[in-house]
Amino acid sequence: MSVLFFHAMKYKVQDPRNASNDRFVLSKGHAAPILYSVWAEAGFLQETDLLNLRKIDSVLEGHPVPRQAFTDVATGSLGQGLGAACGMAYAGKFFDRASYRVYCLLGDGELSEGSVWEAMAFAGFYKLDNLVAIFDVNRLGQSDPAPLQHHVEIYQKRCEAFGWHAIIVDGHSVEELCKAFGQAKHQPTAIIAKTFKGKGISGVEDKESWHGKPLPKNMAEQVILEIDEKIQNKKKLSPALPEEDAPVVNIRNIKMPSPPSYKVGEKWATRKAYGVALAKLGHANDRVIALDGDTKNSTFSELFKKDHPSRYIECYIAEQNMVSIAVGCAARDRTVAFASTFATFFTRAFDQIRMAAISESNINLCGSHCGVSIGEDGPSQMGLEDLSMFRAVPNATVFYPSDAVATEKAVEIAANTKGICFIRTSRPENPVIYNNNEDFHIGQAKVVLKSKDDQVTVIGAGVTLHEALAAAEQLRKEKIFIRVIDPFTIKPLDKKTILENARATKGRIITVEDHYHEGGIGEAVCAAVVGEPGITVNRLAVSHVPRSGKSAELLKMFGIDKDAIVQAVKVAVSKSRNAE
């Protein structure tokens, strides 16, 4: 850390987030005290601040978080720092075209995480020669030695196989480290540092069971004296200043260059409307970027790639890394990142999404192919847990557009919204129901069908909104009228509109969704109306693991098609009549 911060890195100490500074990611986030110590030595923190480590009124938390001006991404869930560093390096090389470099320190324990090797493959493939990963191979994990212990030559071979220039060094040798950091190649560099935990401390060096433990007070005092005696030069060190060549970037208030251009009644899949909207947004701001995991011809992010090839990042089938790359690209507000894949494949990246929220990242994720309505591909491809997952993410916004116009508006709004945004898109083609000048807002539902005689409020989204409208048409012939609501955002949910319309329809709500019962629209509505007198909610949703079949067959099988809605409405109305 000393060599890195006071020899290799170039940065402005009092402006840690300067766009031209070299970046540093502490992937082994539990080593946070050394990061804080470095910034105190550099002069950004006061040494007295270090004594408040992990206290509730201190910014110096147990693991790095962006509340600290010198921390770009939160770490501590191991194996994720390198992916974010890859995103920063990619942005630096291909978008900023600036001279800043990115350094990432990893522990050998986290090298068992597959996400590390997804990032290694990404960096090797894209030849991120502005990226340096440092492996701290100290042999010891938390409860046991790491699997390769001190076999540094195996780490070297692995790194080389992934397209990295790999150097083995004595991690305690200032000279070897200075030399290693000075080696520039046309590929990413991995510095494999053989170290000993507790180096120089008798009874602690290279011993197990010291992970995360402070030394006893009397022992600590003796060790501090011994270390102090070894310091030959107490001259204050200062880092070199960066070359200020990162461009000024403005990603505020991005507006579509023109309104949507759809015709009411035309059939469009919202997944395709997403691709059209994203490509259009790319013309509005050259900092809008798209990422995908080899599904661009299904999510339609290929339309963005066609218009803006230099701003499209193919992440291949590595969804965990794709999310981390997006977080890295979006750090320091360098880009507006949209990453897409099938909604169900984001479930494998949930930890990365969770950490992105802790990182206060502003990434936008689009999950296509949601629900049983995708049809024949079967349950492994069906997003049925995604609403539940994204609703649980702090400060997330969950969009569920029901037609092409709403999808285009969701993309535009997401680009300008803080926090994690998730846009849920569908495979089937459904009619456009909104005019191009329709206004959409987060947390504002649309009442798409209404009359003074409505007896039940039906809430649907995506394909089930269209099933609800078809059910309304059928019921109207029998003189039964229903109110139909499109929530637009599932989080936040428009509680006010839902309650107003429920009360106007005798307190009766039916929710219908192409998602499992748990954590979806039905539960969101129940949470919104809990404690409200006279309100009943009947939830129609996918009840168990589905199977292959035609879209219409599966909607029918799981009781979320127009016939199921008709039946549920009739039951609700007859119950009321019987009660009267």
Coordinates of C-alpha atoms in Angstrom, one line a residue:
M1 CA 0.0 0.0 0.0
S2 CA 2.9 2.4 0.7
V3 CA 4.5 1.8 -2.6
L4 CA 1.2 2.0 -4.4
F5 CA 0.0 5.2 -2.8
F6 CA 3.3 7.1 -2.6
H7 CA 5.2 5.8 -5.6
A8 CA 2.9 4.3 -8.3
M9 CA -0.4 6.1 -8.1
K10 CA -1.0 9.7 -9.3
Y11 CA -3.8 11.6 -7.6
K12 CA -4.8 14.8 -5.8
V13 CA -5.0 14.1 -2.1
Q14 CA -7.5 16.7 -1.3
D15 CA -9.7 15.8 -4.3
P16 CA -10.1 12.0 -4.1
R17 CA -12.8 11.9 -6.7
N18 CA -11.1 14.0 -9.3
A19 CA -11.9 12.5 -12.7
S20 CA -8.2 12.3 -13.7
N21 CA -7.0 10.6 -10.5
D22 CA -5.7 7.0 -10.6
R23 CA -8.4 4.7 -9.1
F24 CA -7.9 2.2 -6.3
V25 CA -10.3 -0.6 -5.3
L26 CA -9.8 -2.5 -2.1
S27 CA -11.5 -5.8 -3.1
K28 CA -10.4 -7.4 0.2
G29 CA -12.6 -4.9 2.0
H30 CA -11.9 -6.3 5.5
A31 CA -8.5 -4.7 5.2
A32 CA -10.2 -1.3 5.4
P33 CA -8.0 0.0 8.3
I34 CA -4.9 0.0 6.0
L35 CA -6.9 2.0 3.4
Y36 CA -7.9 4.6 6.0
S37 CA -4.3 4.7 7.4
V38 CA -3.0 5.4 3.9
W39 CA -5.4 8.3 3.5
A40 CA -4.4 9.6 6.9
E41 CA -0.7 9.4 5.9
A42 CA -1.5 11.2 2.7
G43 CA -3.2 14.0 4.7
F44 CA -6.8 13.6 3.7
L45 CA -7.9 12.1 7.0
Q46 CA -6.7 13.2 10.5
E47 CA -4.8 10.5 12.4
T48 CA -7.3 11.0 15.2
D49 CA -10.1 9.9 12.9
L50 CA -8.6 6.4 12.8
L51 CA -9.4 6.0 16.5
N52 CA -13.1 6.1 15.6
L53 CA -12.9 3.1 13.3
R54 CA -16.3 1.2 13.1
K55 CA -18.0 3.6 15.5
I56 CA -21.6 4.7 14.6
D57 CA -20.7 8.3 14.3
S58 CA -17.6 7.7 12.1
V59 CA -17.4 7.6 8.3
L60 CA -14.7 4.9 8.7
E61 CA -16.9 1.8 8.6
G62 CA -15.9 -1.8 8.9
H63 CA -15.6 -2.1 5.1
P64 CA -15.1 0.6 2.5
V65 CA -18.3 2.5 1.5
P66 CA -18.8 5.6 -0.8
R67 CA -19.7 7.7 2.2
Q68 CA -15.9 8.0 2.2
A69 CA -14.8 10.4 -0.6
F70 CA -11.9 8.1 -1.5
T71 CA -14.1 5.1 -2.0
D72 CA -15.8 4.6 -5.4
V73 CA -17.4 1.2 -4.8
A74 CA -18.4 -0.6 -1.6
T75 CA -16.4 -3.9 -1.1
G76 CA -16.5 -6.6 1.5
S77 CA -18.6 -9.2 -0.3
L78 CA -15.5 -10.8 -1.6
G79 CA -14.7 -11.4 -5.3
Q80 CA -16.4 -8.3 -6.6
G81 CA -13.7 -5.5 -6.5
L82 CA -11.9 -6.6 -9.7
G83 CA -15.1 -6.5 -11.8
A84 CA -15.7 -2.9 -10.7
A85 CA -12.1 -2.1 -11.4
C86 CA -12.4 -3.6 -14.9
G87 CA -15.4 -1.3 -15.5
M88 CA -13.4 1.7 -14.4
A89 CA -10.4 0.7 -16.6
Y90 CA -12.7 0.1 -19.6
A91 CA -14.2 3.5 -19.2
G92 CA -10.8 5.1 -18.8
K93 CA -9.4 3.4 -21.9
F94 CA -12.4 3.5 -24.3
F95 CA -14.7 6.3 -23.1
D96 CA -12.5 8.8 -21.3
R97 CA -9.4 7.9 -23.4
A98 CA -7.5 9.3 -20.4
S99 CA -4.2 8.4 -18.8
Y100 CA -5.5 7.4 -15.4
R101 CA -4.8 3.9 -14.2
V102 CA -6.8 1.5 -12.1
Y103 CA -5.4 -0.6 -9.2
C104 CA -7.2 -3.4 -7.4
L105 CA -5.9 -5.2 -4.3
L106 CA -7.3 -8.7 -3.8
G107 CA -6.8 -11.3 -1.1
D108 CA -5.9 -14.8 -1.9
G109 CA -8.9 -16.2 -0.1
E110 CA -11.3 -14.4 -2.5
L111 CA -9.5 -15.9 -5.5
S112 CA -11.8 -19.0 -5.0
E113 CA -14.7 -16.8 -6.2
G114 CA -15.8 -17.4 -9.8
S115 CA -16.6 -13.7 -10.2
V116 CA -12.9 -12.9 -9.9
W117 CA -12.1 -15.1 -12.9
E118 CA -15.1 -13.7 -14.9
A119 CA -13.3 -10.3 -14.4
M120 CA -9.9 -11.7 -15.3
A121 CA -11.3 -13.1 -18.5
F122 CA -13.0 -9.7 -19.3
A123 CA -9.8 -7.7 -18.7
G124 CA -7.6 -10.2 -20.7
F125 CA -10.0 -10.2 -23.6
Y126 CA -10.3 -6.4 -23.8
K127 CA -6.5 -5.9 -23.2
L128 CA -7.1 -3.5 -20.3
D129 CA -3.5 -2.4 -20.1
N130 CA -4.4 0.4 -17.7
L131 CA -5.4 -2.1 -15.1
V132 CA -3.2 -3.6 -12.3
A133 CA -4.4 -6.3 -10.0
I134 CA -2.4 -7.1 -6.9
F135 CA -2.8 -10.5 -5.3
D136 CA -2.0 -10.5 -1.6
V137 CA -1.0 -14.1 -1.3
N138 CA -0.5 -14.4 2.5
R139 CA -1.5 -18.0 2.6
L140 CA -4.1 -17.7 5.3
G141 CA -7.9 -17.4 4.9
Q142 CA -10.4 -16.6 7.7
S143 CA -10.7 -20.1 9.2
D144 CA -8.2 -22.1 7.2
P145 CA -5.3 -21.7 4.8
A146 CA -6.3 -20.7 1.3
P147 CA -6.3 -23.7 -1.1
L148 CA -3.1 -22.8 -3.0
Q149 CA -1.3 -21.4 0.1
H150 CA 2.0 -20.0 -1.1
H151 CA 2.1 -21.7 -4.5
V152 CA 2.5 -18.4 -6.3
E153 CA 3.6 -20.0 -9.5
I154 CA 0.2 -21.6 -9.9
Y155 CA -1.5 -18.2 -9.6
Q156 CA 1.0 -16.9 -12.2
K157 CA 0.1 -19.6 -14.7
R158 CA -3.6 -19.0 -14.2
C159 CA -3.2 -15.2 -14.7
E160 CA -1.2 -15.8 -17.9
A161 CA -3.8 -18.2 -19.2
F162 CA -6.4 -15.4 -18.8
G163 CA -4.2 -13.1 -20.9
W164 CA -2.5 -11.1 -18.1
H165 CA 1.1 -10.2 -17.7
A166 CA 1.9 -11.8 -14.3
I167 CA 4.8 -11.0 -12.0
I168 CA 5.8 -12.8 -8.8
V169 CA 7.3 -10.5 -6.1
D170 CA 8.2 -10.5 -2.5
G171 CA 5.3 -8.5 -1.2
H172 CA 7.5 -7.1 1.6
S173 CA 10.2 -5.8 -0.7
V174 CA 9.8 -2.1 -1.6
E175 CA 12.4 -2.5 -4.4
E176 CA 10.6 -5.4 -6.0
L177 CA 7.2 -3.7 -5.8
C178 CA 8.5 -0.5 -7.3
K179 CA 10.0 -2.4 -10.2
A180 CA 6.8 -4.4 -10.7
F181 CA 4.5 -1.4 -10.8
G182 CA 6.8 0.2 -13.3
Q183 CA 6.4 -2.6 -15.9
A184 CA 3.9 -1.5 -18.6
K185 CA 2.6 -4.0 -21.1
H186 CA -0.1 -4.1 -23.8
Q187 CA -2.2 -6.3 -21.5
P188 CA -3.5 -6.1 -17.9
T189 CA -0.8 -6.7 -15.2
A190 CA -1.2 -9.0 -12.2
I191 CA 1.3 -8.6 -9.4
I192 CA 1.4 -11.8 -7.3
A193 CA 2.8 -10.7 -4.0
K194 CA 3.9 -13.4 -1.6
T195 CA 3.4 -12.0 1.9
F196 CA 3.2 -13.2 5.4
K197 CA 0.3 -12.2 7.6
G198 CA 1.6 -10.4 10.7
K199 CA 5.1 -10.1 9.1
G200 CA 7.7 -9.2 11.8
I201 CA 5.4 -9.8 14.8
S202 CA 6.7 -12.8 16.8
G203 CA 4.0 -15.3 17.7
V204 CA 1.7 -13.8 15.0
E205 CA 3.6 -14.0 11.7
D206 CA 2.1 -16.7 9.4
K207 CA 0.0 -18.1 12.2
E208 CA -3.7 -19.1 11.9
S209 CA -6.6 -17.6 14.0
W210 CA -5.6 -14.0 13.8
H211 CA -8.0 -13.0 11.1
G212 CA -9.8 -9.8 12.0
K213 CA -8.5 -9.7 15.6
P214 CA -6.7 -6.8 17.2
L215 CA -3.5 -7.5 19.2
P216 CA -3.9 -7.5 23.0
K217 CA -3.0 -4.0 24.3
N218 CA 0.4 -4.8 25.9
M219 CA 1.4 -6.8 22.8
A220 CA 0.3 -4.0 20.5
E221 CA 2.3 -1.4 22.4
Q222 CA 5.5 -3.5 22.1
V223 CA 5.0 -4.2 18.4
I224 CA 4.4 -0.5 17.7
L225 CA 7.7 0.3 19.4
E226 CA 9.5 -2.4 17.3
I227 CA 8.0 -1.1 14.0
D228 CA 8.9 2.5 15.0
E229 CA 12.5 1.6 15.5
K230 CA 12.7 0.1 12.0
I231 CA 11.5 3.3 10.3
Q232 CA 14.7 4.9 9.0
N233 CA 13.2 7.9 7.2
K234 CA 10.2 9.8 8.6
K235 CA 10.1 12.3 5.8
K236 CA 6.5 13.1 4.7
L237 CA 5.7 11.4 1.4
S238 CA 3.5 13.0 -1.3
P239 CA 2.0 11.3 -4.3
A240 CA 2.6 12.5 -7.8
L241 CA -0.1 14.6 -9.4
P242 CA -2.2 13.2 -12.2
E243 CA -2.2 14.3 -15.8
E244 CA -5.5 16.2 -16.0
D245 CA -6.8 14.7 -19.3
A246 CA -10.1 13.2 -18.3
P247 CA -12.9 15.0 -20.2
V248 CA -15.6 17.0 -18.5
V249 CA -18.8 14.9 -18.6
N250 CA -22.4 16.0 -18.2
I251 CA -24.9 13.2 -17.6
R252 CA -27.7 15.4 -16.1
N253 CA -31.1 15.9 -17.5
I254 CA -30.8 13.5 -20.5
K255 CA -33.8 13.9 -22.8
M256 CA -35.0 11.8 -25.7
P257 CA -34.3 13.7 -29.0
S258 CA -37.9 13.2 -30.0
P259 CA -41.2 11.8 -28.6
P260 CA -42.2 8.2 -29.1
S261 CA -43.5 7.4 -32.6
Y262 CA -45.9 4.5 -32.0
K263 CA -49.5 4.1 -33.2
V264 CA -52.2 3.0 -30.7
G265 CA -53.2 -0.6 -31.5
E266 CA -49.9 -1.5 -33.2
K267 CA -48.4 -4.6 -31.6
W268 CA -44.9 -4.3 -30.1
A269 CA -43.0 -6.4 -27.6
T270 CA -41.7 -4.2 -24.7
R271 CA -38.3 -5.9 -25.0
K272 CA -38.0 -4.6 -28.6
A273 CA -39.3 -1.1 -27.5
Y274 CA -36.5 -1.1 -24.9
G275 CA -33.9 -1.6 -27.7
V276 CA -35.4 1.1 -29.8
A277 CA -35.6 3.5 -26.8
L278 CA -32.0 2.8 -25.7
A279 CA -30.6 3.4 -29.2
K280 CA -32.6 6.7 -29.3
L281 CA -31.3 7.8 -25.9
G282 CA -27.8 7.1 -27.1
H283 CA -28.2 9.9 -29.7
A284 CA -29.2 12.3 -26.9
N285 CA -26.0 11.9 -24.8
D286 CA -22.6 10.3 -25.8
R287 CA -22.2 9.0 -22.3
V288 CA -25.1 6.5 -22.5
I289 CA -23.6 3.0 -22.8
A290 CA -25.1 -0.5 -23.1
L291 CA -23.9 -3.8 -21.8
D292 CA -25.2 -7.3 -22.4
G293 CA -24.4 -10.9 -21.7
D294 CA -24.7 -12.5 -25.2
T295 CA -28.4 -11.9 -25.3
K296 CA -28.4 -8.7 -27.4
N297 CA -30.5 -10.2 -30.1
S298 CA -33.2 -11.2 -27.6
T299 CA -33.1 -8.1 -25.3
F300 CA -32.7 -5.9 -28.4
S301 CA -29.7 -4.1 -27.0
E302 CA -28.3 -5.0 -30.5
L303 CA -30.2 -1.9 -31.8
F304 CA -28.0 0.3 -29.5
K305 CA -24.9 -1.5 -30.7
K306 CA -25.9 -0.9 -34.3
D307 CA -26.2 2.9 -33.8
H308 CA -23.4 3.2 -31.2
P309 CA -20.9 0.4 -31.6
S310 CA -18.1 2.0 -29.6
R311 CA -20.4 2.4 -26.6
Y312 CA -21.6 -1.1 -26.5
I313 CA -19.8 -3.6 -24.1
E314 CA -20.3 -7.3 -24.8
C315 CA -19.8 -9.0 -21.4
Y316 CA -20.6 -12.5 -22.7
I317 CA -22.3 -15.1 -20.5
A318 CA -21.0 -13.7 -17.2
E319 CA -23.9 -11.8 -15.6
Q320 CA -22.2 -11.3 -12.2
N321 CA -19.3 -9.6 -13.9
M322 CA -21.6 -7.6 -16.2
V323 CA -23.2 -5.9 -13.2
S324 CA -19.8 -5.2 -11.7
I325 CA -18.6 -3.7 -15.0
A326 CA -21.7 -1.5 -15.2
V327 CA -21.0 -0.3 -11.6
G328 CA -17.3 0.5 -12.5
C329 CA -18.3 2.3 -15.7
A330 CA -20.8 4.4 -13.8
A331 CA -18.5 5.3 -11.0
R332 CA -17.6 9.0 -10.6
D333 CA -20.6 9.7 -12.9
R334 CA -18.5 8.9 -16.0
T335 CA -21.3 7.1 -17.9
V336 CA -25.0 6.2 -17.8
A337 CA -24.9 2.4 -17.9
F338 CA -27.8 0.2 -19.1
A339 CA -27.1 -3.6 -18.7
S340 CA -29.5 -6.1 -20.1
T341 CA -30.1 -9.9 -20.1
F342 CA -33.0 -12.2 -19.4
A343 CA -34.7 -11.1 -16.1
T344 CA -34.1 -14.6 -14.6
F345 CA -30.3 -14.4 -15.1
F346 CA -30.0 -11.3 -12.9
T347 CA -30.9 -13.7 -10.0
R348 CA -27.3 -15.1 -10.2
A349 CA -26.0 -11.6 -9.8
F350 CA -28.1 -10.6 -6.8
D351 CA -25.0 -10.1 -4.6
Q352 CA -23.5 -7.8 -7.1
I353 CA -26.8 -5.9 -7.3
R354 CA -27.0 -5.7 -3.5
M355 CA -23.5 -4.4 -3.3
A356 CA -24.2 -1.9 -6.1
A357 CA -26.9 -0.4 -3.9
I358 CA -24.5 -0.2 -1.0
S359 CA -22.1 1.5 -3.5
E360 CA -24.8 4.1 -4.2
S361 CA -24.4 3.2 -7.8
N362 CA -26.8 4.6 -10.5
I363 CA -26.9 1.6 -12.9
N364 CA -29.9 0.6 -15.0
L365 CA -30.7 -3.0 -15.5
C366 CA -33.2 -4.4 -18.0
G367 CA -34.6 -7.9 -17.6
S368 CA -36.4 -9.3 -20.6
H369 CA -38.3 -12.6 -21.0
C370 CA -40.2 -12.3 -17.8
G371 CA -42.8 -14.8 -16.7
V372 CA -44.5 -17.9 -18.2
S373 CA -45.6 -15.8 -21.2
I374 CA -42.2 -16.5 -22.9
G375 CA -43.7 -19.9 -23.7
E376 CA -41.8 -22.9 -25.0
D377 CA -38.3 -22.2 -23.5
G378 CA -39.5 -23.4 -20.1
P379 CA -38.9 -22.5 -16.5
S380 CA -35.1 -22.1 -16.6
Q381 CA -35.6 -19.0 -18.9
M382 CA -38.6 -17.5 -17.1
G383 CA -38.1 -14.5 -14.9
L384 CA -40.5 -15.3 -12.0
E385 CA -38.5 -14.0 -9.0
D386 CA -37.1 -10.8 -10.3
L387 CA -39.8 -8.4 -9.0
S388 CA -39.3 -9.8 -5.5
M389 CA -35.5 -9.5 -5.8
F390 CA -35.4 -5.9 -7.0
R391 CA -38.2 -4.7 -4.6
A392 CA -35.9 -5.9 -1.8
V393 CA -33.0 -3.6 -3.0
P394 CA -32.8 -0.4 -1.0
N395 CA -33.5 2.8 -3.0
A396 CA -34.3 0.8 -6.2
T397 CA -36.9 1.8 -8.7
V398 CA -38.7 -1.1 -10.4
F399 CA -40.4 -0.2 -13.8
Y400 CA -42.8 -2.6 -15.4
P401 CA -44.0 -1.0 -18.6
S402 CA -47.0 -2.4 -20.3
D403 CA -46.6 -1.1 -23.9
A404 CA -43.9 0.5 -26.2
V405 CA -44.7 4.1 -25.2
A406 CA -44.4 3.3 -21.5
T407 CA -41.1 1.4 -22.1
E408 CA -39.6 4.4 -23.9
K409 CA -40.6 6.7 -21.1
A410 CA -39.2 4.2 -18.5
V411 CA -35.8 4.2 -20.3
E412 CA -35.7 8.0 -20.3
I413 CA -36.7 8.3 -16.7
A414 CA -34.3 5.6 -15.5
A415 CA -31.4 7.5 -17.2
N416 CA -32.1 10.4 -14.9
T417 CA -32.9 8.5 -11.7
K418 CA -30.5 7.9 -8.7
G419 CA -30.1 4.4 -7.4
I420 CA -30.6 1.0 -9.1
C421 CA -33.3 1.0 -11.8
F422 CA -34.8 -2.2 -13.1
I423 CA -36.9 -2.3 -16.2
R424 CA -38.9 -5.5 -16.7
T425 CA -39.7 -6.3 -20.3
S426 CA -41.8 -9.0 -21.9
R427 CA -41.4 -11.3 -25.0
P428 CA -45.0 -11.3 -26.4
E429 CA -46.2 -8.6 -28.7
N430 CA -49.0 -6.5 -27.3
P431 CA -51.0 -3.5 -28.6
V432 CA -49.8 0.0 -27.9
I433 CA -52.4 1.5 -25.5
Y434 CA -50.9 5.0 -24.8
N435 CA -50.6 8.0 -27.0
N436 CA -47.1 9.2 -27.7
N437 CA -47.7 12.4 -25.6
E438 CA -48.7 10.4 -22.5
D439 CA -46.8 11.6 -19.4
F440 CA -45.2 9.1 -17.1
H441 CA -43.7 9.5 -13.6
I442 CA -42.2 7.2 -11.0
G443 CA -44.8 6.1 -8.5
Q444 CA -47.7 7.3 -10.6
A445 CA -50.1 4.6 -11.9
K446 CA -52.4 4.9 -14.9
V447 CA -56.1 4.1 -14.7
V448 CA -56.5 2.7 -18.2
L449 CA -60.2 1.8 -18.0
K450 CA -62.8 3.4 -15.8
S451 CA -66.6 3.9 -15.6
K452 CA -69.0 5.0 -12.8
D453 CA -70.4 1.4 -12.7
D454 CA -67.1 -0.3 -12.0
Q455 CA -67.4 -3.1 -9.3
V456 CA -63.9 -4.4 -9.0
T457 CA -60.4 -2.8 -9.5
V458 CA -58.0 -5.1 -11.4
I459 CA -54.3 -4.3 -11.3
G460 CA -52.1 -5.9 -14.0
A461 CA -48.8 -5.1 -15.7
G462 CA -47.1 -6.2 -18.9
V463 CA -49.0 -9.1 -20.5
T464 CA -51.5 -9.3 -17.6
L465 CA -52.6 -5.7 -18.1
H466 CA -53.6 -6.7 -21.7
E467 CA -55.4 -9.8 -20.3
A468 CA -57.2 -7.6 -17.9
L469 CA -58.4 -5.3 -20.7
A470 CA -59.6 -8.4 -22.7
A471 CA -61.4 -9.6 -19.6
A472 CA -63.1 -6.2 -19.2
E473 CA -64.3 -6.4 -22.7
Q474 CA -65.8 -9.8 -22.1
L475 CA -67.4 -8.8 -18.8
R476 CA -68.9 -5.7 -20.3
K477 CA -71.0 -7.9 -22.5
E478 CA -72.5 -9.3 -19.3
K479 CA -73.0 -5.8 -17.8
I480 CA -70.2 -6.3 -15.3
F481 CA -67.8 -3.4 -15.3
I482 CA -64.2 -3.3 -13.9
R483 CA -61.6 -0.7 -13.4
V484 CA -58.1 -1.5 -14.8
I485 CA -54.9 0.0 -13.4
D486 CA -51.4 -0.1 -14.8
P487 CA -48.9 0.6 -11.9
F488 CA -46.0 1.5 -14.3
T489 CA -43.6 1.3 -11.3
I490 CA -44.0 -1.6 -8.8
K491 CA -41.5 0.2 -6.5
P492 CA -42.5 2.8 -5.5
L493 CA -46.1 1.8 -5.9
D494 CA -48.9 4.4 -6.3
K495 CA -50.8 3.7 -3.1
K496 CA -53.0 6.8 -3.4
T497 CA -54.4 5.8 -6.9
I498 CA -54.9 2.2 -5.9
L499 CA -56.8 3.1 -2.7
E500 CA -58.9 5.8 -4.4
N501 CA -60.0 3.4 -7.1
A502 CA -60.4 0.4 -4.7
R503 CA -62.8 2.5 -2.5
A504 CA -64.7 3.5 -5.7
T505 CA -65.2 -0.3 -6.5
K506 CA -66.5 -1.4 -3.0
G507 CA -63.0 -2.1 -1.7
R508 CA -62.4 -5.0 -4.1
I509 CA -59.0 -5.4 -5.7
I510 CA -57.7 -8.3 -7.9
T511 CA -54.0 -8.4 -8.8
V512 CA -52.8 -10.5 -11.7
E513 CA -49.2 -11.0 -12.5
D514 CA -46.8 -13.1 -14.6
H515 CA -44.6 -13.8 -11.5
Y516 CA -44.6 -16.0 -8.5
H517 CA -46.9 -15.0 -5.6
E518 CA -44.0 -14.2 -3.3
G519 CA -42.8 -10.6 -3.5
G520 CA -44.6 -9.6 -6.7
I521 CA -47.3 -7.1 -7.6
G522 CA -49.9 -8.8 -5.3
E523 CA -47.7 -8.5 -2.2
A524 CA -46.7 -5.0 -3.1
V525 CA -50.4 -4.0 -3.3
C526 CA -51.2 -5.9 0.0
A527 CA -48.4 -3.9 1.7
A528 CA -49.8 -0.7 0.3
V529 CA -53.3 -1.3 1.6
V530 CA -52.6 -3.1 4.8
G531 CA -54.7 -1.7 7.7
E532 CA -57.1 0.1 5.4
P533 CA -60.7 -0.8 6.4
G534 CA -63.0 -2.5 3.9
I535 CA -60.3 -3.5 1.3
T536 CA -59.9 -7.0 0.1
V537 CA -57.2 -8.2 -2.3
N538 CA -57.4 -11.4 -4.4
R539 CA -54.0 -12.3 -5.9
L540 CA -53.7 -14.2 -9.2
A541 CA -50.1 -15.3 -9.9
V542 CA -47.9 -18.2 -10.9
S543 CA -48.4 -20.8 -8.2
H544 CA -45.6 -23.3 -8.8
V545 CA -42.7 -24.2 -11.1
P546 CA -44.0 -24.0 -14.7
R547 CA -43.2 -25.9 -17.8
S548 CA -42.9 -25.5 -21.6
G549 CA -45.9 -24.7 -23.6
K550 CA -47.5 -21.9 -25.7
S551 CA -47.7 -18.5 -24.1
A552 CA -51.5 -18.6 -24.1
E553 CA -51.6 -22.1 -22.7
L554 CA -49.3 -21.3 -19.8
L555 CA -51.2 -18.1 -18.9
K556 CA -54.4 -20.3 -18.8
M557 CA -52.7 -23.1 -16.9
F558 CA -51.6 -20.7 -14.1
G559 CA -54.8 -18.8 -13.9
I560 CA -53.5 -15.4 -15.0
D561 CA -55.3 -15.1 -18.4
K562 CA -58.4 -13.2 -19.3
D563 CA -60.7 -16.2 -18.4
A564 CA -59.2 -16.5 -15.0
I565 CA -59.7 -12.7 -14.4
V566 CA -63.3 -13.0 -15.6
Q567 CA -63.9 -15.8 -13.2
A568 CA -62.2 -14.0 -10.2
V569 CA -64.3 -10.9 -10.9
K570 CA -67.5 -12.9 -11.0
V571 CA -66.7 -14.6 -7.7
A572 CA -65.9 -11.2 -6.1
V573 CA -69.1 -9.7 -7.3
S574 CA -71.3 -12.7 -6.3
K575 CA -69.7 -12.8 -2.9
S576 CA -70.8 -9.2 -2.4
R577 CA -74.3 -9.9 -3.7
N578 CA -74.7 -12.9 -1.4
A579 CA -73.4 -10.8 1.5
E580 CA -76.0 -8.1 0.7

